[in-house]
Amino acid sequence: MTGLQLFWFIIVGVLFSGFFFLEGFDYGVGMSTITIAKDKREIEQTIGSIGPVWDLNEVWLLTAGGAMFASFPYWYASLFSGFYLVLFLILVGLIFRGVTFEFRHHSHTEKGKMIWTRILGVASFAIPFLFGLMFTAMIQGVPMDEKGNVMATFTTYVNFLSVVGGVAVMLLSWLHGLNYLALKTEGDLRERAARVANKLYFVLYAGEVVFAILVALYTDFFDKHFLETLILLAVIVVLTLIAHLSVRAKKEMTAFLASGLTFIALVALIFQGMFPRVMIATNAAHSILIKNASSTAYTLKTMTLITLVILPFVLIYMGWTYFIFRKRIEK
């Protein structure tokens, strides 16, 4: 394995981390439109909190997929073909969620707006659940041949660990969104978001314990990376505790950052557990390794130079956007 191959494996992980950190609260806000918003004014307040940034945040997913395609084409081919049905459902959810913002705006009746609001809420629940389902199904080992072709069955996608993983990612997104609403809004919605988050964190504690046990039972993470896996699981729990205590203490920014960092720790757990593989096969001899899945050295070098030139401007633009829309949304 070369340094560039390792570098791009880390970059793909960083891009997925950025996606879950930023889009995670978008999904949580979408869930909140049908769970904690009590009237049409609060629904508008909720949606208005992410209106200027949700599509900007979604770019991280496109960039992560594009980086995977360009740097690890064999990983991309195996993952996207093997998990085609799950990814298709994610795509459908992303389409429905995306059009709801525009269709709500152009609806001439309150009934029409409410229908699209409910679609937004359902899609926001479904997308993170499906992402969690896919990633936790992938790390258990999938039936593959020596060419990387995945021969999946229903239970490859849907099993105890993958369902728990899906629920965990969905719950993390909801909590991240509630923390964002407490940080970004004023009035009753702000207080209600904090109260609901305080209760949901007790559910998350139980979920994290179950998830850790299932990781030990259904993956080889502890066998191959015992110390790193243990540390990252502990980090996830500590960050959850920090977020919860910050919610109770009304330290909204700390709670938001801690819930976002929990996502980053979860992605780090998955990527370090896969290393040095990118696809884990039930037959270890058929697993796809980083060194075998990447593009040529010339391609990786070119991509690195382009990234180092363009990335600072992208990050500055995103930071400026959040700075411009930093004020709280009033009812």
Tab-separated table of C-alpha atoms in Angstrom:
chain	number	residue	atom	x	y	z
A	1	MET	CA	0.000	0.000	0.000
A	2	THR	CA	1.348	3.420	-0.973
A	3	GLY	CA	1.023	6.676	0.898
A	4	LEU	CA	-1.351	8.079	-1.732
A	5	GLN	CA	-3.628	5.059	-1.449
A	6	LEU	CA	-3.794	5.480	2.314
A	7	PHE	CA	-4.300	9.233	1.912
A	8	TRP	CA	-7.331	8.764	-0.344
A	9	PHE	CA	-8.804	6.080	1.880
A	10	ILE	CA	-8.678	8.651	4.694
A	11	ILE	CA	-10.077	11.378	2.416
A	12	VAL	CA	-13.096	9.244	1.536
A	13	GLY	CA	-13.670	8.704	5.253
A	14	VAL	CA	-13.343	12.442	5.933
A	15	LEU	CA	-15.880	13.240	3.198
A	16	PHE	CA	-18.418	10.791	4.620
A	17	SER	CA	-17.740	12.263	8.073
A	18	GLY	CA	-18.455	15.750	6.751
A	19	PHE	CA	-21.613	14.489	5.084
A	20	PHE	CA	-23.003	12.934	8.258
A	21	PHE	CA	-21.961	15.910	10.406
A	22	LEU	CA	-23.706	18.435	8.131
A	23	GLU	CA	-26.517	16.475	6.508
A	24	GLY	CA	-27.174	14.644	9.768
A	25	PHE	CA	-28.740	17.725	11.330
A	26	ASP	CA	-30.631	18.456	8.089
A	27	TYR	CA	-32.302	15.056	8.370
A	28	GLY	CA	-32.953	15.623	12.067
A	29	VAL	CA	-34.604	18.949	11.309
A	30	GLY	CA	-36.713	17.252	8.631
A	31	MET	CA	-37.823	14.644	11.187
A	32	SER	CA	-38.736	17.432	13.583
A	33	THR	CA	-41.256	18.930	11.142
A	34	ILE	CA	-43.584	15.987	11.824
A	35	THR	CA	-42.611	15.251	15.424
A	36	ILE	CA	-42.121	18.428	17.480
A	37	ALA	CA	-43.388	21.326	15.318
A	38	LYS	CA	-46.927	22.020	16.561
A	39	ASP	CA	-48.350	24.400	13.948
A	40	LYS	CA	-47.629	25.788	10.505
A	41	ARG	CA	-45.577	28.679	11.897
A	42	GLU	CA	-43.276	26.310	13.751
A	43	ILE	CA	-43.019	24.118	10.647
A	44	GLU	CA	-41.905	27.158	8.650
A	45	GLN	CA	-39.488	28.084	11.425
A	46	THR	CA	-38.068	24.552	11.432
A	47	ILE	CA	-37.617	24.377	7.671
A	48	GLY	CA	-36.281	27.933	7.577
A	49	SER	CA	-33.411	26.911	9.854
A	50	ILE	CA	-31.906	24.738	7.102
A	51	GLY	CA	-33.377	26.438	4.033
A	52	PRO	CA	-30.169	28.239	2.987
A	53	VAL	CA	-27.772	25.330	3.648
A	54	TRP	CA	-29.370	21.890	3.128
A	55	ASP	CA	-28.394	21.612	-0.542
A	56	LEU	CA	-24.890	22.888	0.248
A	57	ASN	CA	-24.512	20.138	2.843
A	58	GLU	CA	-25.680	17.472	0.403
A	59	VAL	CA	-22.693	18.232	-1.830
A	60	TRP	CA	-20.549	16.292	0.658
A	61	LEU	CA	-22.336	13.077	-0.321
A	62	LEU	CA	-21.793	13.722	-4.034
A	63	THR	CA	-18.142	14.512	-3.361
A	64	ALA	CA	-17.678	11.374	-1.260
A	65	GLY	CA	-19.196	9.207	-3.990
A	66	GLY	CA	-17.151	10.954	-6.675
A	67	ALA	CA	-13.932	10.592	-4.697
A	68	MET	CA	-14.624	6.892	-4.160
A	69	PHE	CA	-15.310	6.424	-7.886
A	70	ALA	CA	-12.125	8.225	-8.932
A	71	SER	CA	-9.726	6.911	-6.302
A	72	PHE	CA	-11.087	3.399	-5.659
A	73	PRO	CA	-13.081	2.327	-8.737
A	74	TYR	CA	-13.125	-1.368	-7.711
A	75	TRP	CA	-14.515	-0.464	-4.294
A	76	TYR	CA	-17.115	1.780	-5.927
A	77	ALA	CA	-18.132	-0.912	-8.422
A	78	SER	CA	-18.459	-3.653	-5.812
A	79	LEU	CA	-20.300	-1.522	-3.237
A	80	PHE	CA	-22.697	0.204	-5.615
A	81	SER	CA	-23.593	-2.968	-7.484
A	82	GLY	CA	-23.823	-5.160	-4.398
A	83	PHE	CA	-25.946	-2.666	-2.462
A	84	TYR	CA	-27.834	-1.400	-5.495
A	85	LEU	CA	-31.315	-1.831	-3.997
A	86	VAL	CA	-30.450	-0.013	-0.775
A	87	LEU	CA	-28.739	2.797	-2.676
A	88	PHE	CA	-31.711	3.023	-5.034
A	89	LEU	CA	-34.025	3.531	-2.049
A	90	ILE	CA	-31.633	6.160	-0.665
A	91	LEU	CA	-31.714	7.945	-4.025
A	92	VAL	CA	-35.519	7.891	-4.062
A	93	GLY	CA	-35.528	9.333	-0.540
A	94	LEU	CA	-33.064	12.063	-1.519
A	95	ILE	CA	-35.180	13.012	-4.539
A	96	PHE	CA	-38.401	13.208	-2.541
A	97	ARG	CA	-36.728	15.147	0.254
A	98	GLY	CA	-35.141	17.573	-2.194
A	99	VAL	CA	-38.305	18.420	-4.117
A	100	THR	CA	-40.387	18.952	-0.980
A	101	PHE	CA	-38.760	22.316	-0.288
A	102	GLU	CA	-39.742	23.637	-3.716
A	103	PHE	CA	-43.150	21.951	-3.923
A	104	ARG	CA	-44.136	23.196	-0.455
A	105	HIS	CA	-43.273	26.706	-1.522
A	106	HIS	CA	-45.476	26.492	-4.629
A	107	SER	CA	-48.436	24.735	-2.991
A	108	HIS	CA	-51.485	27.000	-2.969
A	109	THR	CA	-53.322	25.198	-0.159
A	110	GLU	CA	-52.442	24.358	3.428
A	111	LYS	CA	-53.383	20.731	2.743
A	112	GLY	CA	-50.861	20.562	-0.093
A	113	LYS	CA	-48.137	22.065	2.076
A	114	MET	CA	-48.889	19.577	4.844
A	115	ILE	CA	-48.650	16.622	2.438
A	116	TRP	CA	-45.196	17.729	1.313
A	117	THR	CA	-44.179	18.411	4.908
A	118	ARG	CA	-45.060	14.829	5.824
A	119	ILE	CA	-43.109	13.525	2.834
A	120	LEU	CA	-40.127	15.588	4.019
A	121	GLY	CA	-40.413	14.082	7.493
A	122	VAL	CA	-40.756	10.479	6.320
A	123	ALA	CA	-37.872	10.817	3.840
A	124	SER	CA	-35.716	12.389	6.554
A	125	PHE	CA	-36.320	9.368	8.785
A	126	ALA	CA	-35.739	6.859	5.968
A	127	ILE	CA	-32.487	8.179	4.471
A	128	PRO	CA	-30.238	7.976	7.565
A	129	PHE	CA	-31.820	4.640	8.488
A	130	LEU	CA	-30.900	3.234	5.064
A	131	PHE	CA	-27.358	4.636	5.254
A	132	GLY	CA	-26.895	3.024	8.667
A	133	LEU	CA	-28.370	-0.211	7.332
A	134	MET	CA	-25.934	-0.252	4.399
A	135	PHE	CA	-22.751	0.564	6.293
A	136	THR	CA	-23.406	-1.855	9.140
A	137	ALA	CA	-24.418	-4.616	6.712
A	138	MET	CA	-21.193	-4.006	4.780
A	139	ILE	CA	-18.850	-4.357	7.774
A	140	GLN	CA	-20.192	-7.791	8.731
A	141	GLY	CA	-18.789	-9.352	5.583
A	142	VAL	CA	-20.770	-9.954	2.419
A	143	PRO	CA	-20.817	-12.960	0.058
A	144	MET	CA	-18.417	-12.082	-2.771
A	145	ASP	CA	-16.499	-13.968	-5.423
A	146	GLU	CA	-12.854	-13.433	-6.293
A	147	LYS	CA	-13.791	-10.702	-8.816
A	148	GLY	CA	-15.591	-8.592	-6.211
A	149	ASN	CA	-19.113	-9.478	-7.345
A	150	VAL	CA	-21.488	-9.352	-4.375
A	151	MET	CA	-24.083	-12.142	-4.280
A	152	ALA	CA	-26.350	-10.737	-1.608
A	153	THR	CA	-29.588	-12.074	-0.187
A	154	PHE	CA	-32.222	-10.266	1.864
A	155	THR	CA	-30.482	-11.132	5.127
A	156	THR	CA	-27.222	-9.662	3.816
A	157	TYR	CA	-28.927	-6.281	3.921
A	158	VAL	CA	-31.449	-6.770	6.717
A	159	ASN	CA	-30.215	-8.473	9.867
A	160	PHE	CA	-29.944	-7.748	13.570
A	161	LEU	CA	-26.810	-5.601	13.406
A	162	SER	CA	-27.810	-3.700	10.268
A	163	VAL	CA	-31.256	-2.821	11.649
A	164	VAL	CA	-29.740	-1.677	14.954
A	165	GLY	CA	-27.159	0.319	12.985
A	166	GLY	CA	-29.881	1.902	10.873
A	167	VAL	CA	-31.909	2.891	13.915
A	168	ALA	CA	-28.772	4.236	15.625
A	169	VAL	CA	-27.855	6.495	12.685
A	170	MET	CA	-31.470	7.656	12.404
A	171	LEU	CA	-31.586	8.466	16.122
A	172	LEU	CA	-28.224	10.245	16.008
A	173	SER	CA	-29.508	12.360	13.106
A	174	TRP	CA	-32.678	13.255	14.965
A	175	LEU	CA	-30.730	14.282	18.062
A	176	HIS	CA	-28.243	16.243	15.959
A	177	GLY	CA	-31.165	18.051	14.344
A	178	LEU	CA	-32.790	18.790	17.703
A	179	ASN	CA	-29.496	20.219	18.967
A	180	TYR	CA	-29.305	22.337	15.820
A	181	LEU	CA	-32.856	23.621	16.323
A	182	ALA	CA	-32.073	24.533	19.927
A	183	LEU	CA	-29.043	26.431	18.640
A	184	LYS	CA	-30.730	28.047	15.644
A	185	THR	CA	-34.296	28.941	16.670
A	186	GLU	CA	-36.124	31.081	19.196
A	187	GLY	CA	-39.267	30.598	21.250
A	188	ASP	CA	-41.200	27.483	22.175
A	189	LEU	CA	-39.593	25.400	19.426
A	190	ARG	CA	-36.155	25.962	20.904
A	191	GLU	CA	-37.266	24.844	24.362
A	192	ARG	CA	-39.208	21.848	23.053
A	193	ALA	CA	-36.257	20.647	20.961
A	194	ALA	CA	-34.072	20.606	24.079
A	195	ARG	CA	-36.701	18.747	26.121
A	196	VAL	CA	-37.201	16.047	23.506
A	197	ALA	CA	-33.434	15.673	23.008
A	198	ASN	CA	-32.956	15.216	26.755
A	199	LYS	CA	-35.363	12.244	26.719
A	200	LEU	CA	-34.014	10.687	23.512
A	201	TYR	CA	-30.457	10.539	24.834
A	202	PHE	CA	-31.511	7.847	27.314
A	203	VAL	CA	-32.708	5.749	24.376
A	204	LEU	CA	-29.410	6.357	22.584
A	205	TYR	CA	-27.390	5.092	25.563
A	206	ALA	CA	-29.191	1.757	25.395
A	207	GLY	CA	-28.752	1.640	21.626
A	208	GLU	CA	-25.013	2.246	21.862
A	209	VAL	CA	-24.579	-0.601	24.331
A	210	VAL	CA	-26.471	-2.975	22.032
A	211	PHE	CA	-24.515	-1.723	19.017
A	212	ALA	CA	-21.160	-2.290	20.734
A	213	ILE	CA	-22.137	-5.847	21.695
A	214	LEU	CA	-23.270	-6.616	18.145
A	215	VAL	CA	-20.061	-5.188	16.675
A	216	ALA	CA	-18.129	-7.605	18.886
A	217	LEU	CA	-20.345	-10.544	17.871
A	218	TYR	CA	-20.884	-9.949	14.156
A	219	THR	CA	-17.705	-8.233	12.938
A	220	ASP	CA	-13.979	-8.924	13.186
A	221	PHE	CA	-13.185	-5.393	14.388
A	222	PHE	CA	-12.061	-6.536	17.841
A	223	ASP	CA	-10.013	-9.381	16.379
A	224	LYS	CA	-8.110	-7.150	13.979
A	225	HIS	CA	-8.106	-3.761	15.726
A	226	PHE	CA	-8.989	-4.409	19.353
A	227	LEU	CA	-7.530	-1.284	20.973
A	228	GLU	CA	-8.646	1.153	18.248
A	229	THR	CA	-12.166	-0.269	18.212
A	230	LEU	CA	-12.450	-0.113	21.992
A	231	ILE	CA	-11.168	3.481	22.079
A	232	LEU	CA	-13.552	4.674	19.361
A	233	LEU	CA	-16.543	2.996	20.987
A	234	ALA	CA	-15.584	4.726	24.236
A	235	VAL	CA	-15.230	8.050	22.390
A	236	ILE	CA	-18.738	7.641	20.955
A	237	VAL	CA	-20.171	7.079	24.435
A	238	VAL	CA	-18.213	10.002	25.937
A	239	LEU	CA	-19.312	12.375	23.182
A	240	THR	CA	-22.919	11.264	23.668
A	241	LEU	CA	-22.606	11.974	27.383
A	242	ILE	CA	-21.081	15.406	26.718
A	243	ALA	CA	-23.888	16.244	24.289
A	244	HIS	CA	-26.547	15.116	26.763
A	245	LEU	CA	-25.072	17.058	29.685
A	246	SER	CA	-24.725	20.113	27.437
A	247	VAL	CA	-28.405	19.878	26.490
A	248	ARG	CA	-29.362	19.787	30.162
A	249	ALA	CA	-27.043	22.736	30.895
A	250	LYS	CA	-28.405	24.657	27.856
A	251	LYS	CA	-24.955	24.827	26.272
A	252	GLU	CA	-26.382	24.570	22.786
A	253	MET	CA	-23.244	24.968	20.706
A	254	THR	CA	-21.378	22.369	22.762
A	255	ALA	CA	-24.287	19.940	22.416
A	256	PHE	CA	-24.420	20.473	18.652
A	257	LEU	CA	-20.676	20.014	18.178
A	258	ALA	CA	-20.621	16.911	20.393
A	259	SER	CA	-23.474	15.245	18.486
A	260	GLY	CA	-21.718	16.055	15.205
A	261	LEU	CA	-18.424	14.666	16.462
A	262	THR	CA	-20.264	11.483	17.450
A	263	PHE	CA	-20.967	10.944	13.765
A	264	ILE	CA	-17.302	11.482	12.936
A	265	ALA	CA	-16.274	8.945	15.579
A	266	LEU	CA	-18.771	6.441	14.143
A	267	VAL	CA	-17.368	6.828	10.614
A	268	ALA	CA	-13.844	6.499	12.027
A	269	LEU	CA	-14.908	3.279	13.775
A	270	ILE	CA	-16.187	1.812	10.508
A	271	PHE	CA	-13.195	2.829	8.406
A	272	GLN	CA	-10.548	1.703	10.909
A	273	GLY	CA	-12.387	-1.605	11.264
A	274	MET	CA	-12.320	-2.173	7.510
A	275	PHE	CA	-8.643	-1.237	7.151
A	276	PRO	CA	-6.707	-2.416	5.150
A	277	ARG	CA	-9.818	-3.624	3.313
A	278	VAL	CA	-12.471	-1.617	1.515
A	279	MET	CA	-14.935	-4.492	1.084
A	280	ILE	CA	-15.099	-7.315	3.613
A	281	ALA	CA	-16.058	-10.711	2.194
A	282	THR	CA	-17.400	-13.661	4.160
A	283	ASN	CA	-14.524	-15.546	2.549
A	284	ALA	CA	-11.519	-13.540	3.711
A	285	ALA	CA	-9.567	-14.461	0.575
A	286	HIS	CA	-12.090	-12.519	-1.537
A	287	SER	CA	-11.976	-9.284	0.472
A	288	ILE	CA	-10.947	-6.241	-1.570
A	289	LEU	CA	-7.868	-4.497	-0.176
A	290	ILE	CA	-6.982	-0.823	-0.436
A	291	LYS	CA	-3.864	-1.633	-2.426
A	292	ASN	CA	-5.860	-3.603	-5.013
A	293	ALA	CA	-8.879	-1.312	-5.302
A	294	SER	CA	-7.264	2.027	-6.126
A	295	SER	CA	-6.650	3.905	-9.343
A	296	THR	CA	-3.164	4.325	-10.748
A	297	ALA	CA	-0.515	6.356	-8.933
A	298	TYR	CA	-0.720	9.053	-11.637
A	299	THR	CA	-4.481	9.409	-11.139
A	300	LEU	CA	-4.146	9.644	-7.366
A	301	LYS	CA	-1.359	12.208	-7.668
A	302	THR	CA	-3.385	14.357	-10.064
A	303	MET	CA	-6.455	14.166	-7.827
A	304	THR	CA	-4.360	15.167	-4.815
A	305	LEU	CA	-3.007	18.277	-6.534
A	306	ILE	CA	-6.467	19.343	-7.714
A	307	THR	CA	-7.941	18.770	-4.262
A	308	LEU	CA	-5.249	20.802	-2.510
A	309	VAL	CA	-5.905	23.721	-4.882
A	310	ILE	CA	-9.725	23.698	-4.858
A	311	LEU	CA	-10.599	22.534	-1.340
A	312	PRO	CA	-9.604	25.735	0.522
A	313	PHE	CA	-11.945	27.829	-1.670
A	314	VAL	CA	-14.824	25.395	-1.116
A	315	LEU	CA	-14.346	25.437	2.656
A	316	ILE	CA	-14.125	29.247	2.689
A	317	TYR	CA	-17.362	29.483	0.684
A	318	MET	CA	-19.163	27.096	3.037
A	319	GLY	CA	-17.892	28.943	6.105
A	320	TRP	CA	-18.997	32.269	4.650
A	321	THR	CA	-22.478	30.865	3.905
A	322	TYR	CA	-22.926	29.720	7.508
A	323	PHE	CA	-21.631	33.073	8.749
A	324	ILE	CA	-24.142	34.998	6.625
A	325	PHE	CA	-27.070	32.885	7.874
A	326	ARG	CA	-25.885	32.659	11.482
A	327	LYS	CA	-28.854	34.455	13.089
A	328	ARG	CA	-31.575	32.567	14.930
A	329	ILE	CA	-34.892	31.937	13.188
A	330	GLU	CA	-37.808	33.550	14.961
A	331	LYS	CA	-41.363	32.222	14.936
